[in-house]
Coordinates of C-alpha atoms and ligand atoms in Angstrom, one line a residue:
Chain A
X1 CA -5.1 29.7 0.6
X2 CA -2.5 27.3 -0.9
X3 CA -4.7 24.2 -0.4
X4 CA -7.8 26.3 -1.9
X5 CA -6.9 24.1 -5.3
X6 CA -6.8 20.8 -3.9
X7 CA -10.4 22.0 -2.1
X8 CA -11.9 22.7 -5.2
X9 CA -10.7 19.8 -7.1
X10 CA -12.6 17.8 -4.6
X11 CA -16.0 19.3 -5.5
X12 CA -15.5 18.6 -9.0
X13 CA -14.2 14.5 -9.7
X14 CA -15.7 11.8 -9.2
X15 CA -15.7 9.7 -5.3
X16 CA -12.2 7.8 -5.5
X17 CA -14.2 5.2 -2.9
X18 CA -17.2 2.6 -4.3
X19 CA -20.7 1.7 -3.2
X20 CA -18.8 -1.8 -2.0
X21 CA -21.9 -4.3 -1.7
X22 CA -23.8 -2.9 -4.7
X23 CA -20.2 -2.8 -6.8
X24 CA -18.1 -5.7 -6.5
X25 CA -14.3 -5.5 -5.3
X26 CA -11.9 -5.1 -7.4
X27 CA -9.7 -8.6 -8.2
X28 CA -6.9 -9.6 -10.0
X29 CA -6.6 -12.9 -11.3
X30 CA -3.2 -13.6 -8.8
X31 CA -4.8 -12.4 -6.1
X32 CA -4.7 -15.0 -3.2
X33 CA -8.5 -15.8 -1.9
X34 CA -9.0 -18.9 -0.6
X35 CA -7.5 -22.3 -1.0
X36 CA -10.4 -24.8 -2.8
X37 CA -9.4 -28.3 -2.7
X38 CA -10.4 -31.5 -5.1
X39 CA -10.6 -34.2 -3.3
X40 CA -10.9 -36.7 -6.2
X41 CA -7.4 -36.1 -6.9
X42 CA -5.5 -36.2 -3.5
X43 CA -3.7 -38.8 -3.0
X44 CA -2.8 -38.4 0.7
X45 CA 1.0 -38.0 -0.2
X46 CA 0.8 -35.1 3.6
X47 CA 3.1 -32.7 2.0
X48 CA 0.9 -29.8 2.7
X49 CA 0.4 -31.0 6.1
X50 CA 3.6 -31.4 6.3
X51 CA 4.9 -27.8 4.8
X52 CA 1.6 -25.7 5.5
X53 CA 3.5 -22.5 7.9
X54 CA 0.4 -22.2 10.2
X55 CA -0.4 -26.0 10.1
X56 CA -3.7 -25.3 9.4
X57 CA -4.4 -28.7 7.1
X58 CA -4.5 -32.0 8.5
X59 CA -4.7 -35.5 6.5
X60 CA -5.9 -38.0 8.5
X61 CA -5.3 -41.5 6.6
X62 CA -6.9 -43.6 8.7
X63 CA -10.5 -41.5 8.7
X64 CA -9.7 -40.3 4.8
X65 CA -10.3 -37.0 6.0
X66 CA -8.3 -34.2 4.4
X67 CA -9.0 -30.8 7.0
X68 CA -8.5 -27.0 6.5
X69 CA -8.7 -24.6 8.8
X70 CA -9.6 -21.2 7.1
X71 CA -9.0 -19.4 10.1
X72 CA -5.5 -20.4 10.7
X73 CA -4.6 -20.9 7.1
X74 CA -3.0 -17.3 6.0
X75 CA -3.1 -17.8 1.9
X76 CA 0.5 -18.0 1.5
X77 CA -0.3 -20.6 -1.4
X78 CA 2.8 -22.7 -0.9
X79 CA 0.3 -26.1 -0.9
X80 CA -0.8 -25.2 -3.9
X81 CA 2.6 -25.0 -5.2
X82 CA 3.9 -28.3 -3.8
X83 CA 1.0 -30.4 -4.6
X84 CA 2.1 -32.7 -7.1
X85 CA -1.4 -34.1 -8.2
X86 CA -3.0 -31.0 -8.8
X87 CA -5.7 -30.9 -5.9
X88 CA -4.6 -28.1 -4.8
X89 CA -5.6 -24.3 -6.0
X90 CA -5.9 -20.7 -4.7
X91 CA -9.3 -19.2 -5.8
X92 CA -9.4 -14.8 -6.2
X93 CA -12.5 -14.6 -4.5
X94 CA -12.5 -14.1 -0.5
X95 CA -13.0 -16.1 1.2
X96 CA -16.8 -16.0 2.7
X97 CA -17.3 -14.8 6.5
X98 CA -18.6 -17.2 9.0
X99 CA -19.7 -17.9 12.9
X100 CA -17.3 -18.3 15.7
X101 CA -18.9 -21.5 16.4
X102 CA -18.3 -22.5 12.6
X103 CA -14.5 -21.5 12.9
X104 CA -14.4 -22.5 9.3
X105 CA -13.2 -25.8 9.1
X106 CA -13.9 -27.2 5.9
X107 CA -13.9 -31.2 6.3
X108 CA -13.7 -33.7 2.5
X109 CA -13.6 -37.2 2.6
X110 CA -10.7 -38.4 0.5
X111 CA -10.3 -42.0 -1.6
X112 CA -7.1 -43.2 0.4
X113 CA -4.3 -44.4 -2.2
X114 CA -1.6 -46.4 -0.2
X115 CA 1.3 -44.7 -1.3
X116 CA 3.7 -46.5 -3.2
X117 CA 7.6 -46.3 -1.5
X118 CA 8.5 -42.8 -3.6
X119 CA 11.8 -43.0 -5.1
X120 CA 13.3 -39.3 -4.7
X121 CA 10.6 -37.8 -1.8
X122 CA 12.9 -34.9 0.5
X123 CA 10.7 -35.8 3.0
X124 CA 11.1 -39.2 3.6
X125 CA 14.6 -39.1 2.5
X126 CA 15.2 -37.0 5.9
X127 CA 13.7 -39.4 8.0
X128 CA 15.5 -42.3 6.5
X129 CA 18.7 -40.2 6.9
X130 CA 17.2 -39.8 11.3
X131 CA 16.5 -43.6 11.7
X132 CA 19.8 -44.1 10.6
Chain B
X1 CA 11.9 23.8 37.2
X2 CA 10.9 23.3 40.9
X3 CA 7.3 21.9 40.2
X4 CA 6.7 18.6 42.0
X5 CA 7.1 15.6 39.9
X6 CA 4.4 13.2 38.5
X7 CA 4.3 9.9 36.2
X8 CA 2.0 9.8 33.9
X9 CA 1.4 6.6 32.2
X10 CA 0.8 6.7 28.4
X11 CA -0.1 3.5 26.9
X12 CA -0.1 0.5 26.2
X13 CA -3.7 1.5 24.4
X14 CA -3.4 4.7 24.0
X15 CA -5.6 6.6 21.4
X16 CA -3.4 8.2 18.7
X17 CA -0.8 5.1 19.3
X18 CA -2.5 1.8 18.2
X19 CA 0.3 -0.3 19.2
X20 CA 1.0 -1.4 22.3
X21 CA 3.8 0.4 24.1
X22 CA 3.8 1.8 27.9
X23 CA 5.6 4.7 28.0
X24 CA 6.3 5.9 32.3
X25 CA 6.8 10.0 32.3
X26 CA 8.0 11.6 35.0
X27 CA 6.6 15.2 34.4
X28 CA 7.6 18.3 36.2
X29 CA 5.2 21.2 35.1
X30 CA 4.0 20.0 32.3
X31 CA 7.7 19.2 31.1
X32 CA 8.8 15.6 30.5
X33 CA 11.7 15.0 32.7
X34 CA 12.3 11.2 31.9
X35 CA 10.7 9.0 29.9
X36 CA 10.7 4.9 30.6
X37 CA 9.3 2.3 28.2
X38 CA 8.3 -0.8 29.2
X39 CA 7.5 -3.3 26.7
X40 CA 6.5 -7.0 25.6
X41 CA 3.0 -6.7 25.3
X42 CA 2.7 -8.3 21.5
X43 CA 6.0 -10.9 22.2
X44 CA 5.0 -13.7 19.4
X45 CA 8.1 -15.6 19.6
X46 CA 8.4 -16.0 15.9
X47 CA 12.3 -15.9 16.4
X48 CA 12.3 -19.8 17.9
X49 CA 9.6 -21.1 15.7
X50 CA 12.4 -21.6 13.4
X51 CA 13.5 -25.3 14.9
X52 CA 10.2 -26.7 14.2
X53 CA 9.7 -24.9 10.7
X54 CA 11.5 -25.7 7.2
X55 CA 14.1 -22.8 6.3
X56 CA 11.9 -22.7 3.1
X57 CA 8.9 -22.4 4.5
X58 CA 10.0 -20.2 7.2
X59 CA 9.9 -17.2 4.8
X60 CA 6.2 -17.2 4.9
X61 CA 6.6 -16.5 8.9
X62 CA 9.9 -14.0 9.1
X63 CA 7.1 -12.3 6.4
X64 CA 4.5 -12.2 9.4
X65 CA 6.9 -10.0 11.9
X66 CA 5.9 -6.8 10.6
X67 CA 2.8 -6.1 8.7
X68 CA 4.0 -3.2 7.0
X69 CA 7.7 -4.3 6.0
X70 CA 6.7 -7.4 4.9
X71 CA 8.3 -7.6 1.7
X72 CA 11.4 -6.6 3.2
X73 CA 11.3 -8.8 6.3
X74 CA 10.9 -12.0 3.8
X75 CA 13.5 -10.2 1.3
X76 CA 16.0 -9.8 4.2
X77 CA 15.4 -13.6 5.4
X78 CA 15.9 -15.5 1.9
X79 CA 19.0 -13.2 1.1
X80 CA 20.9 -14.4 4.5
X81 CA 19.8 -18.1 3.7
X82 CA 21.3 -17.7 0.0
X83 CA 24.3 -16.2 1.7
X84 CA 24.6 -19.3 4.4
X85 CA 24.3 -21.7 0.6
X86 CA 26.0 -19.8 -1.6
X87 CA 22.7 -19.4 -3.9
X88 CA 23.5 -17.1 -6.9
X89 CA 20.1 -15.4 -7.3
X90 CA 19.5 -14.4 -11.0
X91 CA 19.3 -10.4 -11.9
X92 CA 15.7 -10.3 -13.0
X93 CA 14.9 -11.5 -9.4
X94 CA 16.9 -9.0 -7.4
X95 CA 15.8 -6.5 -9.8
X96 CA 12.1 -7.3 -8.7
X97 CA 12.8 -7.6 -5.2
X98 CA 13.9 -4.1 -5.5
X99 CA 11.0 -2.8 -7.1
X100 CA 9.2 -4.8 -4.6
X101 CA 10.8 -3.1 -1.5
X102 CA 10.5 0.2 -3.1
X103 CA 7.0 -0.5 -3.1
X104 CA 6.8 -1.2 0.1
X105 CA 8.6 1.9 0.9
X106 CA 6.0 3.8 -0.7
X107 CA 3.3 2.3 0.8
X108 CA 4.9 2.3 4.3
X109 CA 5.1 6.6 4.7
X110 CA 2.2 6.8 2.7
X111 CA 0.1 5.1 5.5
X112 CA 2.4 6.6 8.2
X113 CA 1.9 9.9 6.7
X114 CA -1.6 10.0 6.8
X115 CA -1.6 8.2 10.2
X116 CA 0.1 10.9 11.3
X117 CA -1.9 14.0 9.7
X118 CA -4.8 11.6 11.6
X119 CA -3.1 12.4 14.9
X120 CA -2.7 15.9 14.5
X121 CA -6.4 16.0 13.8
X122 CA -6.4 16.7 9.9
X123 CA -8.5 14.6 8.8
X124 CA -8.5 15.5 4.9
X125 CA -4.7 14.9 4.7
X126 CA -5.2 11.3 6.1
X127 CA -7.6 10.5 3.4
X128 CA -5.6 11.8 1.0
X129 CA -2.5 10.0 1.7
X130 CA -4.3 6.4 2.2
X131 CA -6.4 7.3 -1.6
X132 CA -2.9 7.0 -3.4
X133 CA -1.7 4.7 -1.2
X134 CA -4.9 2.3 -2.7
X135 CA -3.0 2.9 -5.6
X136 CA 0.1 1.5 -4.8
X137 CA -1.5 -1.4 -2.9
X138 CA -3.2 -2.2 -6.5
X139 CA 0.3 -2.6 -7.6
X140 CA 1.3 -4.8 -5.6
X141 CA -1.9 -6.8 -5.4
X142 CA -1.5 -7.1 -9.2
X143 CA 1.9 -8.0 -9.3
X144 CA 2.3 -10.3 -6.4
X145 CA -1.2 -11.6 -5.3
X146 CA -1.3 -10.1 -1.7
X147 CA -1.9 -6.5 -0.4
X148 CA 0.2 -6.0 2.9
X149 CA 1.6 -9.3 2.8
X150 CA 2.7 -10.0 -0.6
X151 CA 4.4 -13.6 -0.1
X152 CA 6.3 -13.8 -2.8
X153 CA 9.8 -14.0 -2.3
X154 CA 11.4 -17.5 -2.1
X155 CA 14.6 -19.1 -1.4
X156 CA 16.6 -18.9 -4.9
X157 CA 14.8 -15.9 -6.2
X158 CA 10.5 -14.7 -6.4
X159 CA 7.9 -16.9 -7.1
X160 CA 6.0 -14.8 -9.8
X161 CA 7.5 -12.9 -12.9
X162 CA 5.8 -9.6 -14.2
X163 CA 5.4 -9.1 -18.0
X164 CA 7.4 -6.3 -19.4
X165 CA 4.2 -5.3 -20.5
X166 CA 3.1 -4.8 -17.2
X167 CA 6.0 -2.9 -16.4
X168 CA 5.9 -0.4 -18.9
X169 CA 2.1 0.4 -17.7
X170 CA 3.5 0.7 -14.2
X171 CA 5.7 3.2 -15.7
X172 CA 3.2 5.6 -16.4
X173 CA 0.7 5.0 -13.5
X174 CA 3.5 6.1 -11.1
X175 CA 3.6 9.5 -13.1
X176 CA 0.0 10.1 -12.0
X177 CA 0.8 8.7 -8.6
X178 CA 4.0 11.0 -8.7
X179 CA 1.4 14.2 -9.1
X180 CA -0.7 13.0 -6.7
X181 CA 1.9 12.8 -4.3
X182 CA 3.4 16.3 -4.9
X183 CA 0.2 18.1 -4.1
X184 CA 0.1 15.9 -0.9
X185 CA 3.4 16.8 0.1
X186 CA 3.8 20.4 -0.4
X187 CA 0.7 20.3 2.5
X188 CA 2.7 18.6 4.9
X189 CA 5.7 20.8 4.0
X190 CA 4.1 24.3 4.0
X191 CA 0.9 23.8 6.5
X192 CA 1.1 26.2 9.3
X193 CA -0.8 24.2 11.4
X194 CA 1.4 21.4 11.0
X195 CA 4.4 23.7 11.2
X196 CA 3.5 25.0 14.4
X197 CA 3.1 21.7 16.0
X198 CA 6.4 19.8 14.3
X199 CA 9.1 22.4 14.1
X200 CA 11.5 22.1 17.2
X201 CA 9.3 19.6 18.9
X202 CA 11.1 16.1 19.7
X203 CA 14.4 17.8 18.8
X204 CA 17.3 14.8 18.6
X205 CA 21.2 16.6 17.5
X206 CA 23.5 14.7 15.3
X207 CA 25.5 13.4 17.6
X208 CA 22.8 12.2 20.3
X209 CA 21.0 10.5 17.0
X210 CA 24.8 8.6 15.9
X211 CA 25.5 8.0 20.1
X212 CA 22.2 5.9 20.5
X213 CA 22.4 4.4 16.9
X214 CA 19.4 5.9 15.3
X215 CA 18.4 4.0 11.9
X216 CA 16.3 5.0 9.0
X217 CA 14.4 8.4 8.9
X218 CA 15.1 9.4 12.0
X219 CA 18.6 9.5 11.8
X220 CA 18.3 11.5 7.9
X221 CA 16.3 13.7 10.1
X222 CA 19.1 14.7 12.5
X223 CA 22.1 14.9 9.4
X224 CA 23.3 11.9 9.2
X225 CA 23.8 9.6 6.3
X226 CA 22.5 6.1 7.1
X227 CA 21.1 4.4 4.2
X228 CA 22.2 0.4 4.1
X229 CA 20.8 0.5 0.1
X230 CA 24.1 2.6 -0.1
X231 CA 26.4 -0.7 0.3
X232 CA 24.6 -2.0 -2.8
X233 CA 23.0 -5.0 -1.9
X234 CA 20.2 -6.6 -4.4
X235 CA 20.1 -4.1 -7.1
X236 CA 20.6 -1.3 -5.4
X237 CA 24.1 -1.4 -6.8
X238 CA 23.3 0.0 -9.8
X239 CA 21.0 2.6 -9.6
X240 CA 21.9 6.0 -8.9
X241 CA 20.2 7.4 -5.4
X242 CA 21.7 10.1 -3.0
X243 CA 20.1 9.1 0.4
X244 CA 17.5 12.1 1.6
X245 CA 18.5 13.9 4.4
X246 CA 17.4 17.2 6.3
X247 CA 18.9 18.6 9.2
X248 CA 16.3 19.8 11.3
X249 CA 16.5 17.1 13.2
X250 CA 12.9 17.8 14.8
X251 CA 9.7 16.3 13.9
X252 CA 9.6 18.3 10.8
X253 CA 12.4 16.8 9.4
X254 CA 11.4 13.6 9.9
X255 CA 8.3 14.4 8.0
X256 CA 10.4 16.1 5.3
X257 CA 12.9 13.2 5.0
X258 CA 9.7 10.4 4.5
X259 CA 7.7 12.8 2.2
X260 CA 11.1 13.6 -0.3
X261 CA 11.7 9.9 0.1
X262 CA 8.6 8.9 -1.9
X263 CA 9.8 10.6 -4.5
X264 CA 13.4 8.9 -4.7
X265 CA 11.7 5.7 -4.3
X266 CA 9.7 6.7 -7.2
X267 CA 12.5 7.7 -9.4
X268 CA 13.9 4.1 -8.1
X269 CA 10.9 2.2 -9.3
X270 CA 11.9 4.2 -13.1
X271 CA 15.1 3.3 -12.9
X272 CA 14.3 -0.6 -12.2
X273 CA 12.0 -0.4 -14.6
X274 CA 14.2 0.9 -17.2
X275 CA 17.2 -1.9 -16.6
X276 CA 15.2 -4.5 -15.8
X277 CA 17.0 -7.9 -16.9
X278 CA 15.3 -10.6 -19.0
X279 CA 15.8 -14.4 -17.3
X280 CA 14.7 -16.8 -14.9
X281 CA 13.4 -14.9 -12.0
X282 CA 14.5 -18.2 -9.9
X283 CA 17.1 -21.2 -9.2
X284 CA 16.6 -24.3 -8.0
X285 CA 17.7 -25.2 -4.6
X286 CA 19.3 -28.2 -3.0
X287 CA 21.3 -28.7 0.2
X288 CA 20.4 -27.1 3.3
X289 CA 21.9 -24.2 5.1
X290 CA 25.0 -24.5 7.6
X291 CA 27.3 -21.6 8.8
X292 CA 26.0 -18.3 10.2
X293 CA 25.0 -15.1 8.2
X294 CA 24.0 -11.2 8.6
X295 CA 21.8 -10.4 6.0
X296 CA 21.0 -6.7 6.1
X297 CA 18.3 -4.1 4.0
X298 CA 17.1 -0.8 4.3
X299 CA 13.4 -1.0 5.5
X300 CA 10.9 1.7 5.2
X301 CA 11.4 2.5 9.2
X302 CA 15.5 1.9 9.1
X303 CA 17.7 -0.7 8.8
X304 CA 17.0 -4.4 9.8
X305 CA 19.6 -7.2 10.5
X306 CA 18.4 -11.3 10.6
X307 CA 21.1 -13.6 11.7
X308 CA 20.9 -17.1 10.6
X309 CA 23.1 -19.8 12.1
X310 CA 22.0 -23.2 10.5
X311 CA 23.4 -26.6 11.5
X312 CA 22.8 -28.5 7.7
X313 CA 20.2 -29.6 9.0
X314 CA 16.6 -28.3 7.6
X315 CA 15.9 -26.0 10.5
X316 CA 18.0 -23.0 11.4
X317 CA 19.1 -23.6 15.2
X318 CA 19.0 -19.6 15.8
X319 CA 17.5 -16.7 14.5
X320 CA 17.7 -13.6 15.3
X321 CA 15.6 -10.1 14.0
X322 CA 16.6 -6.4 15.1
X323 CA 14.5 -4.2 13.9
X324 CA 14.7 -0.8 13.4
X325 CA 11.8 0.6 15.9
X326 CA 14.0 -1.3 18.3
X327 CA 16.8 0.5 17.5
X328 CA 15.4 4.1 17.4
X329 CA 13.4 3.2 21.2
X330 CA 16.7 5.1 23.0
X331 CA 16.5 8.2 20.4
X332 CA 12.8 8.2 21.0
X333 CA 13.4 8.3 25.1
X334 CA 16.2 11.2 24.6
X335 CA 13.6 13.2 22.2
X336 CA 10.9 12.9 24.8
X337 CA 13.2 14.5 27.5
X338 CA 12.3 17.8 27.9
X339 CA 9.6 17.9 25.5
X340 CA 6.2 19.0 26.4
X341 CA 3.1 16.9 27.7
X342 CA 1.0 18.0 25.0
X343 CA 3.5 16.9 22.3
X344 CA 4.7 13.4 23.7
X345 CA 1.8 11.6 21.4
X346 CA 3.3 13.1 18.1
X347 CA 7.0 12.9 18.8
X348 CA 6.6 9.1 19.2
X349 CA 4.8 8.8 15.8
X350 CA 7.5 10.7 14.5
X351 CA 10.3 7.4 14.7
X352 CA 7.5 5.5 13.0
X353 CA 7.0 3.0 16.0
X354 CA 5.6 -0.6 14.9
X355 CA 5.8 -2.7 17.9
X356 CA 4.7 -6.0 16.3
X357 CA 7.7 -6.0 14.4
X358 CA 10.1 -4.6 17.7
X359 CA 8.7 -7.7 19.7
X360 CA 8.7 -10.4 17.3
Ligands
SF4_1 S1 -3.8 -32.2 -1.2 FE1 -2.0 -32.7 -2.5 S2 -0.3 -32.4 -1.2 FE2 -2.0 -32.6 0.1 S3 -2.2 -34.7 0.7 FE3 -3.5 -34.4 -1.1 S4 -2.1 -34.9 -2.8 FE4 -0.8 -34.6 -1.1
SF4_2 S1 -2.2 -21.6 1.7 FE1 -0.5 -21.7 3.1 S2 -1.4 -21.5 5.1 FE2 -3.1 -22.0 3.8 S3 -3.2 -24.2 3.9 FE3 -1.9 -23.7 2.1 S4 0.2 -23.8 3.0 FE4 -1.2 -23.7 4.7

């Protein structure tokens, strides 16, 4: 008898679920997607290979191949935040299913830029400091 | 009892338990005389990944132990590395941290509360509780970017800043959710069905629950008053909060200590709300870590410790996670002693197990 309100309620407001395909998902503009990458403006610098937690991107000089694993990669969005030339984002959107046999490895070609000796770089700063 | 004795095995897949745990008990008449777990079926060995990974980015992983504690998990982590530093984090950032982990909190029973009405076969209830607990998961989403795992806590303070704006609108969303939440609860609190199956089932006395260390709910549940927000870390300091506590010390009261504990982490989320500083929400960090550190927090499930020994080198050389299911695995073994057959599935929801996060 005490739940009888709560019953009726029910038969009265509108479903609290949505007709998903037909009505898209609801966003927010921080929301973390997927990772989209320009490759016109990577200079090959490997921080994010370098920082990525689940090491799911790998820059490959030599080839001028910049990779991303969508699988492994789990959105955190730190690349984005370290990229220092910009070519890296987080998009809100989802990002799109896809075959085992794809395993969603998005491949860009990059234009290599031999890297200049960086002045103040953490990174190569420590491995001065280990040949040392 | 003179019956003959039997083991039963219960889990590792076992249908109201979706985490793997393997549970051996020895049953005489449909009585459980012993219980033995067995467990080590999810081990990830996060906890050595931390000499190949960056302290910094090492958050993102410590955030990955638990799906559910998150927040706090990634909370707990940065606090013992600004401890190991000496990192003076500014007051809008604990402040959101706080809010954060109340959050969390929220979302945590909400989805263990309707997991739970699940088990018991009430299906209703378990919709219920997961509709409001979309609406806290909104929340998050719109304030930090992720659902479960929210990422957003970094060495030196958070990585996003909410608008006050934003803040005062939360304000009066959480009075709706607050309703909500009332008519939800007084179901779980008054339901005879529910009554019939909880009260005096899993029964763990005050002293058996401080003997074998019980954290979190379950040792509210049986008296006690455990609470680490009480030693003021982050912002907890303060706020004014009594920690919830019943004295049933059955399965009951472990539902009545997460269902009243909504509503304090509510009248937290106010509070926050209400003091929150204006600043930077982060410092800049140089230097890397070198000493050794217990960081401790309240989770949703009980308290966690991470201890941090770093070198001054990037990479810790140990760390070390207890969590709270951990902790509360000898309390569950002395409740299941001498409970029935029927109930065993129940009484071990009712410490709130979450192996991923026991395992590492
Ligand atoms: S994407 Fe950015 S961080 Fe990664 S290699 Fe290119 S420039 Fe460097
Ligand atoms: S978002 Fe995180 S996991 Fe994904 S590629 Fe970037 S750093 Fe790696």
């Amino acid at each position: 008898m005490k739940m009888l309100k709560t019953i009726l309620k029910q038969f009265v407001h509108k479903p609290v679920t949505t007709t998903f395909p037909a009505e898209p998902a609801k966003r927010f503009d921080i929301t973390r997607g997927h990772v989209v990458f320009d490759p016109s403006k990577c200079t090959s610098c490997m921080i994010c290979m370098k920082r990525c937690p689940s090491q799911a991107v790998t820059v490959d000089r030599a080839a001028k191949l910049w990779t991303i694993d969508l699988f492994r990669c789990v959105i955190c969005g730190q690349c984005a935040e370290l990229c220092k030339f910009g070519a890296l984002s987080v998009d809100p959107a989802y990002s799109s299913s896809a075959r085992p046999d794809e395993r969603g490895v998005e491949t860009y070609e990059i234009t290599y830029v031999k890297p200049e000796k960086p002045k103040k770089d953490p990174e190569t700063e420590d491995e001065v400091l280990k040949r040392e | 009892m003179t019956g003959k004795r039997t083991v039963v095995p219960f889990g590792p897949q076992h249908p109201v338990l979706p985490e793997p745990i393997h549970l051996d008990l020895v049953i005489e008449d449909e009585h459980v005389v012993e219980a033995i777990p067995s467990i080590g079926y999810v081990h990830r060995g996060l906890e050595s990944l931390v000499d190949r990974r960056e302290y910094s980015d090492f958050v993102y992983l410590a955030e990955r132990i638990c799906g559910i504690c998150s927040f706090t998990h990634s909370s707990t982590f940065c606090q013992g590395v600004e401890g190991l530093m000496g990192i003076e984090v500014p007051a809008r950032a604990t402040y959101l941290r706080t809010m954060w982990g109340e959050y969390s909190r929220l979302h945590s029973h909400l989805l263990w509360l309707g997991l739970f009405a699940d088990a018991l076969g009430f299906e209703s209830l378990f919709y219920n509780a997961w509709k409001i607990r979309e609406s806290i998961l909104n929340e998050l989403e719109a304030t930090t970017g992720g659902r479960v795992i929210q990422g957003v806590c970094k060495v030196g303070g958070v990585r996003r800043d909410v608008t006050n704006e934003f803040l005062s609108g939360m304000d009066k969303r959480l009075d709706d959710i607050e309703a909500e939440m009332q008519e939800m609860s007084k179901v779980f609190l008054s339901d005879y069905t529910l009554k019939k199956r909880l009260v005096g089932k899993g029964v763990l006395k005050t002293d058996a629950a401080y003997n074998l260390g019980a954290v979190g709910p379950v040792a509210r549940a049986s008296g006690l008053v455990e609470d680490v927000r009480t030693s003021g870390y982050l912002a907890y300091g303060d706020i004014s909060f009594k920690p919830v506590t019943a004295d049933g010390c059955d399965g009951y009261a472990r539902c009545e200590v997460r269902c009243k504990e909504l509503f304090q982490s509510v009248d937290i989320i106010h509070q926050i709300i209400a003091g929150m500083p204006e600043g930077d929400v982060s410092v800049p960090v140089k230097g890397n870590p070198d000493g050794e550190f217990f960081s401790r927090s309240e989770q949703p499930r009980g308290e966690v410790i991470h201890y941090l020994r770093g070198n001054g080198t990037k990479n810790l050389t140990q760390f070390r996670v207890r969590t709270p299911t951990l902790t509360n695995v000898p309390s569950l073994v002395a409740m299941l002693a001498g409970a029935e057959l029927a109930d065993v599935p129940q009484i071990v929801l009712t410490i709130d197990p979450c192996i991923g996060c026991m395992e590492r």
